[in-house]
Amino acid sequence: MKAITQENDRLGFVGIGYMGRPIARRLLESGFKLMAYDREHSKAEELIQYGGTVAQSIAELSSSCNVVLSCLPSDEAVLDAYKAPDGVFAHAHRGSVVIDMSTVHPVTSQQLSRLGSQRGLEVLDVTISGSTPTAENGLLTLFGGGNKERFDTAESIFRVIAKKYFYLGPNGCGATMKLVVNTLLGIGCKRLLRLSHWVRRLVLIGIACWTCCPRPQWSLQRM
């Protein structure tokens, strides 16, 4: 599999919200060619000053780009963006890569992978941990699920937007890890924080792999 590069690939980004905007901006500033789409066109138009272009529809974006990223607020929004008649799956070219960064249920990620595969697309679920300022500074943490070789080819994207990125296993593992992290943050994780850095990392990765990966295989990048 060929690595994704600034010179040879064109990115499409669906969802220019609080997290999508700084991520897309960093990709543009690093030299990637990027087309943006958001239902509120003014949000996508904010990226023009950084060299981005604006799509009038998801269909236009999907047919114009060979790597589609999305960062959307809900499972319903994600499924609509991909499954609708004017969505990504109906218009993306065979061989294109999809990287969904939305916080969704693992079943949704697995469904996207299955539907994408039927269309000749490769789908990764690469979820985000971090705040808007973290995204602006390229210091996010990413949790990835999907094909390992394909994940590795997207490292040029991950390096720009994240300080750390983890490959956890098959599709759904990235989404599962994000839910685990959100749950721990929601209930408070003082006990977890008392553990050493390495023990915390192993606990979190172990939970995600045990939950969604029958034969876990994972790698840690940018330790």
PDB file of C-alpha atoms in Angstrom:
ATOM      1  CA  MET A   1       0.000   0.000   0.000  1.00  0.00           C
ATOM      2  CA  LYS A   2       1.260   3.445  -0.915  1.00  0.00           C
ATOM      3  CA  ALA A   3       1.732   5.993   1.829  1.00  0.00           C
ATOM      4  CA  ILE A   4      -0.524   9.036   1.823  1.00  0.00           C
ATOM      5  CA  THR A   5       1.528  12.111   0.948  1.00  0.00           C
ATOM      6  CA  GLN A   6       1.073  15.847   0.480  1.00  0.00           C
ATOM      7  CA  GLU A   7       2.278  15.570  -3.099  1.00  0.00           C
ATOM      8  CA  ASN A   8       0.139  12.724  -4.380  1.00  0.00           C
ATOM      9  CA  ASP A   9      -3.121  12.774  -2.449  1.00  0.00           C
ATOM     10  CA  ARG A  10      -6.063  15.104  -2.013  1.00  0.00           C
ATOM     11  CA  LEU A  11      -7.932  15.129   1.265  1.00  0.00           C
ATOM     12  CA  GLY A  12     -11.611  15.788   1.766  1.00  0.00           C
ATOM     13  CA  PHE A  13     -12.825  16.814   5.213  1.00  0.00           C
ATOM     14  CA  VAL A  14     -16.476  16.537   6.259  1.00  0.00           C
ATOM     15  CA  GLY A  15     -17.456  18.381   9.444  1.00  0.00           C
ATOM     16  CA  ILE A  16     -15.680  21.664  10.152  1.00  0.00           C
ATOM     17  CA  GLY A  17     -16.674  22.051  13.786  1.00  0.00           C
ATOM     18  CA  TYR A  18     -14.770  22.709  17.000  1.00  0.00           C
ATOM     19  CA  MET A  19     -12.382  19.826  16.374  1.00  0.00           C
ATOM     20  CA  GLY A  20     -12.638  19.491  12.613  1.00  0.00           C
ATOM     21  CA  ARG A  21     -11.596  23.068  11.924  1.00  0.00           C
ATOM     22  CA  PRO A  22      -8.217  23.010  13.732  1.00  0.00           C
ATOM     23  CA  ILE A  23      -7.440  19.548  12.381  1.00  0.00           C
ATOM     24  CA  ALA A  24      -8.197  20.592   8.801  1.00  0.00           C
ATOM     25  CA  ARG A  25      -6.239  23.814   9.260  1.00  0.00           C
ATOM     26  CA  ARG A  26      -3.143  21.967  10.444  1.00  0.00           C
ATOM     27  CA  LEU A  27      -3.345  19.602   7.481  1.00  0.00           C
ATOM     28  CA  LEU A  28      -3.528  22.543   5.090  1.00  0.00           C
ATOM     29  CA  GLU A  29      -0.655  24.324   6.782  1.00  0.00           C
ATOM     30  CA  SER A  30       1.461  21.174   6.519  1.00  0.00           C
ATOM     31  CA  GLY A  31       1.055  21.171   2.736  1.00  0.00           C
ATOM     32  CA  PHE A  32      -1.875  18.830   2.116  1.00  0.00           C
ATOM     33  CA  LYS A  33      -4.398  19.712  -0.568  1.00  0.00           C
ATOM     34  CA  LEU A  34      -7.763  19.731   1.187  1.00  0.00           C
ATOM     35  CA  MET A  35     -11.395  20.268   0.220  1.00  0.00           C
ATOM     36  CA  ALA A  36     -13.859  20.940   3.035  1.00  0.00           C
ATOM     37  CA  TYR A  37     -17.587  20.479   3.475  1.00  0.00           C
ATOM     38  CA  ASP A  38     -19.910  21.488   6.264  1.00  0.00           C
ATOM     39  CA  ARG A  39     -23.672  21.964   6.281  1.00  0.00           C
ATOM     40  CA  GLU A  40     -22.925  25.498   7.431  1.00  0.00           C
ATOM     41  CA  HIS A  41     -20.909  26.573   4.396  1.00  0.00           C
ATOM     42  CA  SER A  42     -19.424  29.533   6.233  1.00  0.00           C
ATOM     43  CA  LYS A  43     -17.484  27.139   8.458  1.00  0.00           C
ATOM     44  CA  ALA A  44     -15.876  25.444   5.480  1.00  0.00           C
ATOM     45  CA  GLU A  45     -15.172  28.814   3.876  1.00  0.00           C
ATOM     46  CA  GLU A  46     -13.020  29.781   6.877  1.00  0.00           C
ATOM     47  CA  LEU A  47     -10.405  27.357   5.537  1.00  0.00           C
ATOM     48  CA  ILE A  48     -10.001  29.190   2.219  1.00  0.00           C
ATOM     49  CA  GLN A  49      -7.525  31.598   3.830  1.00  0.00           C
ATOM     50  CA  TYR A  50      -5.266  28.612   4.587  1.00  0.00           C
ATOM     51  CA  GLY A  51      -5.404  27.270   1.040  1.00  0.00           C
ATOM     52  CA  GLY A  52      -8.446  25.024   1.298  1.00  0.00           C
ATOM     53  CA  THR A  53     -11.256  24.698  -1.209  1.00  0.00           C
ATOM     54  CA  VAL A  54     -14.960  24.301  -0.452  1.00  0.00           C
ATOM     55  CA  ALA A  55     -17.290  21.584  -1.711  1.00  0.00           C
ATOM     56  CA  GLN A  56     -20.947  22.355  -2.232  1.00  0.00           C
ATOM     57  CA  SER A  57     -21.928  18.793  -1.322  1.00  0.00           C
ATOM     58  CA  ILE A  58     -20.521  15.584   0.125  1.00  0.00           C
ATOM     59  CA  ALA A  59     -20.960  14.044  -3.299  1.00  0.00           C
ATOM     60  CA  GLU A  60     -18.685  16.656  -4.860  1.00  0.00           C
ATOM     61  CA  LEU A  61     -16.092  16.222  -2.137  1.00  0.00           C
ATOM     62  CA  SER A  62     -16.108  12.424  -2.320  1.00  0.00           C
ATOM     63  CA  SER A  63     -15.727  12.314  -6.080  1.00  0.00           C
ATOM     64  CA  SER A  64     -12.874  14.850  -5.991  1.00  0.00           C
ATOM     65  CA  CYS A  65     -10.702  13.412  -3.204  1.00  0.00           C
ATOM     66  CA  ASN A  66      -9.046  10.047  -2.627  1.00  0.00           C
ATOM     67  CA  VAL A  67      -8.845  10.367   1.173  1.00  0.00           C
ATOM     68  CA  VAL A  68     -12.012  11.347   3.040  1.00  0.00           C
ATOM     69  CA  LEU A  69     -11.860  12.377   6.698  1.00  0.00           C
ATOM     70  CA  SER A  70     -14.885  13.122   8.849  1.00  0.00           C
ATOM     71  CA  CYS A  71     -15.439  14.565  12.289  1.00  0.00           C
ATOM     72  CA  LEU A  72     -19.165  14.633  12.983  1.00  0.00           C
ATOM     73  CA  PRO A  73     -21.259  15.033  16.153  1.00  0.00           C
ATOM     74  CA  SER A  74     -23.310  11.816  16.243  1.00  0.00           C
ATOM     75  CA  ASP A  75     -23.837   8.318  14.865  1.00  0.00           C
ATOM     76  CA  GLU A  76     -26.813   9.582  12.875  1.00  0.00           C
ATOM     77  CA  ALA A  77     -24.781  12.351  11.264  1.00  0.00           C
ATOM     78  CA  VAL A  78     -22.018   9.920  10.363  1.00  0.00           C
ATOM     79  CA  LEU A  79     -24.353   7.349   8.838  1.00  0.00           C
ATOM     80  CA  ASP A  80     -26.171  10.028   6.877  1.00  0.00           C
ATOM     81  CA  ALA A  81     -22.908  11.446   5.514  1.00  0.00           C
ATOM     82  CA  TYR A  82     -21.769   8.037   4.319  1.00  0.00           C
ATOM     83  CA  LYS A  83     -24.918   6.081   3.448  1.00  0.00           C
ATOM     84  CA  ALA A  84     -27.164   8.716   1.883  1.00  0.00           C
ATOM     85  CA  PRO A  85     -27.659   8.728  -1.909  1.00  0.00           C
ATOM     86  CA  ASP A  86     -25.509  11.860  -2.088  1.00  0.00           C
ATOM     87  CA  GLY A  87     -23.072  10.564   0.531  1.00  0.00           C
ATOM     88  CA  VAL A  88     -19.490   9.359   0.538  1.00  0.00           C
ATOM     89  CA  PHE A  89     -20.072   5.716  -0.340  1.00  0.00           C
ATOM     90  CA  ALA A  90     -22.193   6.520  -3.370  1.00  0.00           C
ATOM     91  CA  HIS A  91     -19.610   8.840  -4.912  1.00  0.00           C
ATOM     92  CA  ALA A  92     -16.100   7.967  -3.721  1.00  0.00           C
ATOM     93  CA  HIS A  93     -13.826   6.205  -6.189  1.00  0.00           C
ATOM     94  CA  ARG A  94     -12.764   2.600  -5.582  1.00  0.00           C
ATOM     95  CA  GLY A  95      -9.510   2.451  -3.689  1.00  0.00           C
ATOM     96  CA  SER A  96     -10.195   5.631  -1.725  1.00  0.00           C
ATOM     97  CA  VAL A  97      -9.475   5.757   1.995  1.00  0.00           C
ATOM     98  CA  VAL A  98     -11.951   6.826   4.668  1.00  0.00           C
ATOM     99  CA  ILE A  99     -10.799   8.015   8.099  1.00  0.00           C
ATOM    100  CA  ASP A 100     -13.726   8.671  10.423  1.00  0.00           C
ATOM    101  CA  MET A 101     -12.671  10.590  13.526  1.00  0.00           C
ATOM    102  CA  SER A 102     -16.140  10.980  15.038  1.00  0.00           C
ATOM    103  CA  THR A 103     -17.080   9.692  18.486  1.00  0.00           C
ATOM    104  CA  VAL A 104     -19.539   6.933  17.606  1.00  0.00           C
ATOM    105  CA  HIS A 105     -20.587   3.492  18.802  1.00  0.00           C
ATOM    106  CA  PRO A 106     -18.207   0.705  17.715  1.00  0.00           C
ATOM    107  CA  VAL A 107     -21.068  -0.944  15.839  1.00  0.00           C
ATOM    108  CA  THR A 108     -21.350   2.167  13.680  1.00  0.00           C
ATOM    109  CA  SER A 109     -17.647   2.000  12.865  1.00  0.00           C
ATOM    110  CA  GLN A 110     -17.944  -1.662  11.968  1.00  0.00           C
ATOM    111  CA  GLN A 111     -20.950  -0.927   9.771  1.00  0.00           C
ATOM    112  CA  LEU A 112     -19.026   1.781   7.933  1.00  0.00           C
ATOM    113  CA  SER A 113     -16.168  -0.626   7.366  1.00  0.00           C
ATOM    114  CA  ARG A 114     -18.476  -3.296   5.974  1.00  0.00           C
ATOM    115  CA  LEU A 115     -20.336  -0.917   3.666  1.00  0.00           C
ATOM    116  CA  GLY A 116     -17.132   0.740   2.544  1.00  0.00           C
ATOM    117  CA  SER A 117     -15.560  -2.603   1.715  1.00  0.00           C
ATOM    118  CA  GLN A 118     -18.515  -3.430  -0.512  1.00  0.00           C
ATOM    119  CA  ARG A 119     -17.717  -0.258  -2.450  1.00  0.00           C
ATOM    120  CA  GLY A 120     -14.015  -0.985  -2.675  1.00  0.00           C
ATOM    121  CA  LEU A 121     -13.080   1.551   0.007  1.00  0.00           C
ATOM    122  CA  GLU A 122     -10.883   1.106   3.061  1.00  0.00           C
ATOM    123  CA  VAL A 123     -12.293   2.531   6.276  1.00  0.00           C
ATOM    124  CA  LEU A 124     -10.417   3.386   9.465  1.00  0.00           C
ATOM    125  CA  ASP A 125     -11.998   4.541  12.721  1.00  0.00           C
ATOM    126  CA  VAL A 126      -9.470   6.890  14.274  1.00  0.00           C
ATOM    127  CA  THR A 127     -11.008   8.589  17.271  1.00  0.00           C
ATOM    128  CA  ILE A 128      -9.735  11.710  19.009  1.00  0.00           C
ATOM    129  CA  SER A 129      -8.807  12.421  22.596  1.00  0.00           C
ATOM    130  CA  GLY A 130      -8.112  16.068  23.381  1.00  0.00           C
ATOM    131  CA  SER A 131      -9.545  19.568  23.443  1.00  0.00           C
ATOM    132  CA  THR A 132      -9.786  22.267  20.802  1.00  0.00           C
ATOM    133  CA  PRO A 133      -6.540  23.945  21.992  1.00  0.00           C
ATOM    134  CA  THR A 134      -4.869  20.528  21.902  1.00  0.00           C
ATOM    135  CA  ALA A 135      -6.018  20.099  18.304  1.00  0.00           C
ATOM    136  CA  GLU A 136      -4.805  23.585  17.381  1.00  0.00           C
ATOM    137  CA  ASN A 137      -1.323  22.662  18.602  1.00  0.00           C
ATOM    138  CA  GLY A 138      -1.205  19.213  17.008  1.00  0.00           C
ATOM    139  CA  LEU A 139      -1.108  17.446  20.368  1.00  0.00           C
ATOM    140  CA  LEU A 140      -4.108  15.133  20.100  1.00  0.00           C
ATOM    141  CA  THR A 141      -4.075  11.466  20.993  1.00  0.00           C
ATOM    142  CA  LEU A 142      -5.561   9.138  18.379  1.00  0.00           C
ATOM    143  CA  PHE A 143      -6.966   5.616  18.744  1.00  0.00           C
ATOM    144  CA  GLY A 144      -7.133   3.637  15.513  1.00  0.00           C
ATOM    145  CA  GLY A 145      -9.074   0.637  14.298  1.00  0.00           C
ATOM    146  CA  GLY A 146      -9.005  -1.042  10.896  1.00  0.00           C
ATOM    147  CA  ASN A 147      -6.397  -2.545   8.614  1.00  0.00           C
ATOM    148  CA  LYS A 148      -2.921  -2.160  10.127  1.00  0.00           C
ATOM    149  CA  GLU A 149      -1.148  -1.580   6.831  1.00  0.00           C
ATOM    150  CA  ARG A 150      -3.650   1.087   5.848  1.00  0.00           C
ATOM    151  CA  PHE A 151      -3.292   2.746   9.259  1.00  0.00           C
ATOM    152  CA  ASP A 152       0.450   2.927   8.726  1.00  0.00           C
ATOM    153  CA  THR A 153       0.041   4.557   5.304  1.00  0.00           C
ATOM    154  CA  ALA A 154      -1.873   7.409   6.963  1.00  0.00           C
ATOM    155  CA  GLU A 155       0.928   8.218   9.385  1.00  0.00           C
ATOM    156  CA  SER A 156       1.725  11.406   7.455  1.00  0.00           C
ATOM    157  CA  ILE A 157      -1.720  12.695   8.499  1.00  0.00           C
ATOM    158  CA  PHE A 158      -1.466  11.524  12.087  1.00  0.00           C
ATOM    159  CA  ARG A 159       1.952  13.120  12.615  1.00  0.00           C
ATOM    160  CA  VAL A 160       0.547  16.536  11.734  1.00  0.00           C
ATOM    161  CA  ILE A 161      -2.416  16.483  14.123  1.00  0.00           C
ATOM    162  CA  ALA A 162      -1.355  14.259  17.019  1.00  0.00           C
ATOM    163  CA  LYS A 163       1.388  13.842  19.566  1.00  0.00           C
ATOM    164  CA  LYS A 164       0.557  10.162  20.005  1.00  0.00           C
ATOM    165  CA  TYR A 165      -1.385   7.695  17.904  1.00  0.00           C
ATOM    166  CA  PHE A 166      -2.214   4.097  18.694  1.00  0.00           C
ATOM    167  CA  TYR A 167      -3.213   1.244  16.426  1.00  0.00           C
ATOM    168  CA  LEU A 168      -5.481  -1.045  18.468  1.00  0.00           C
ATOM    169  CA  GLY A 169      -6.857  -3.672  16.097  1.00  0.00           C
ATOM    170  CA  PRO A 170      -9.786  -4.270  13.717  1.00  0.00           C
ATOM    171  CA  ASN A 171     -12.530  -1.777  12.911  1.00  0.00           C
ATOM    172  CA  GLY A 172     -14.409  -0.674  16.003  1.00  0.00           C
ATOM    173  CA  CYS A 173     -11.386  -0.735  18.304  1.00  0.00           C
ATOM    174  CA  GLY A 174     -10.700   2.973  17.924  1.00  0.00           C
ATOM    175  CA  ALA A 175     -14.316   3.787  18.692  1.00  0.00           C
ATOM    176  CA  THR A 176     -14.315   1.428  21.664  1.00  0.00           C
ATOM    177  CA  MET A 177     -11.235   3.015  23.179  1.00  0.00           C
ATOM    178  CA  LYS A 178     -12.799   6.471  22.910  1.00  0.00           C
ATOM    179  CA  LEU A 179     -15.885   5.252  24.759  1.00  0.00           C
ATOM    180  CA  VAL A 180     -13.664   3.733  27.439  1.00  0.00           C
ATOM    181  CA  VAL A 181     -11.772   7.000  27.863  1.00  0.00           C
ATOM    182  CA  ASN A 182     -15.005   9.009  27.994  1.00  0.00           C
ATOM    183  CA  THR A 183     -16.442   6.649  30.590  1.00  0.00           C
ATOM    184  CA  LEU A 184     -13.370   6.901  32.798  1.00  0.00           C
ATOM    185  CA  LEU A 185     -13.395  10.674  32.529  1.00  0.00           C
ATOM    186  CA  GLY A 186     -17.115  10.775  33.233  1.00  0.00           C
ATOM    187  CA  ILE A 187     -16.943   8.789  36.459  1.00  0.00           C
ATOM    188  CA  GLY A 188     -13.644  10.275  37.543  1.00  0.00           C
ATOM    189  CA  CYS A 189     -10.405   8.337  37.344  1.00  0.00           C
ATOM    190  CA  LYS A 190      -8.410   9.357  40.424  1.00  0.00           C
ATOM    191  CA  ARG A 191      -7.374   5.777  41.060  1.00  0.00           C
ATOM    192  CA  LEU A 192      -6.217   5.401  37.466  1.00  0.00           C
ATOM    193  CA  LEU A 193      -4.232   8.612  37.698  1.00  0.00           C
ATOM    194  CA  ARG A 194      -2.374   7.270  40.725  1.00  0.00           C
ATOM    195  CA  LEU A 195      -0.958   4.515  38.545  1.00  0.00           C
ATOM    196  CA  SER A 196       2.291   4.956  36.690  1.00  0.00           C
ATOM    197  CA  HIS A 197       2.257   6.223  33.103  1.00  0.00           C
ATOM    198  CA  TRP A 198       2.970   2.781  31.661  1.00  0.00           C
ATOM    199  CA  VAL A 199       0.419   0.976  33.791  1.00  0.00           C
ATOM    200  CA  ARG A 200      -2.275   3.501  32.803  1.00  0.00           C
ATOM    201  CA  ARG A 201      -1.457   2.961  29.156  1.00  0.00           C
ATOM    202  CA  LEU A 202      -1.630  -0.810  29.455  1.00  0.00           C
ATOM    203  CA  VAL A 203      -4.908  -0.664  31.370  1.00  0.00           C
ATOM    204  CA  LEU A 204      -6.604   1.491  28.741  1.00  0.00           C
ATOM    205  CA  ILE A 205      -5.301  -0.455  25.771  1.00  0.00           C
ATOM    206  CA  GLY A 206      -6.140  -3.741  27.449  1.00  0.00           C
ATOM    207  CA  ILE A 207      -9.746  -2.707  28.059  1.00  0.00           C
ATOM    208  CA  ALA A 208     -10.251  -1.628  24.457  1.00  0.00           C
ATOM    209  CA  CYS A 209      -8.644  -4.694  22.937  1.00  0.00           C
ATOM    210  CA  TRP A 210     -10.477  -7.078  25.262  1.00  0.00           C
ATOM    211  CA  THR A 211     -13.790  -5.386  24.470  1.00  0.00           C
ATOM    212  CA  CYS A 212     -13.726  -5.401  20.695  1.00  0.00           C
ATOM    213  CA  CYS A 213     -10.781  -7.412  19.388  1.00  0.00           C
ATOM    214  CA  PRO A 214     -10.964 -11.204  19.683  1.00  0.00           C
ATOM    215  CA  ARG A 215      -7.273 -11.486  18.772  1.00  0.00           C
ATOM    216  CA  PRO A 216      -5.792  -8.178  19.794  1.00  0.00           C
ATOM    217  CA  GLN A 217      -2.844  -6.876  17.873  1.00  0.00           C
ATOM    218  CA  TRP A 218      -1.718  -3.357  18.553  1.00  0.00           C
ATOM    219  CA  SER A 219       1.207  -1.048  18.096  1.00  0.00           C
ATOM    220  CA  LEU A 220       2.151   2.234  19.674  1.00  0.00           C
ATOM    221  CA  GLN A 221       3.469   5.065  17.536  1.00  0.00           C
ATOM    222  CA  ARG A 222       5.404   8.131  18.636  1.00  0.00           C
ATOM    223  CA  MET A 223       6.024   6.901  22.170  1.00  0.00           C
TER     224      MET A 223
END
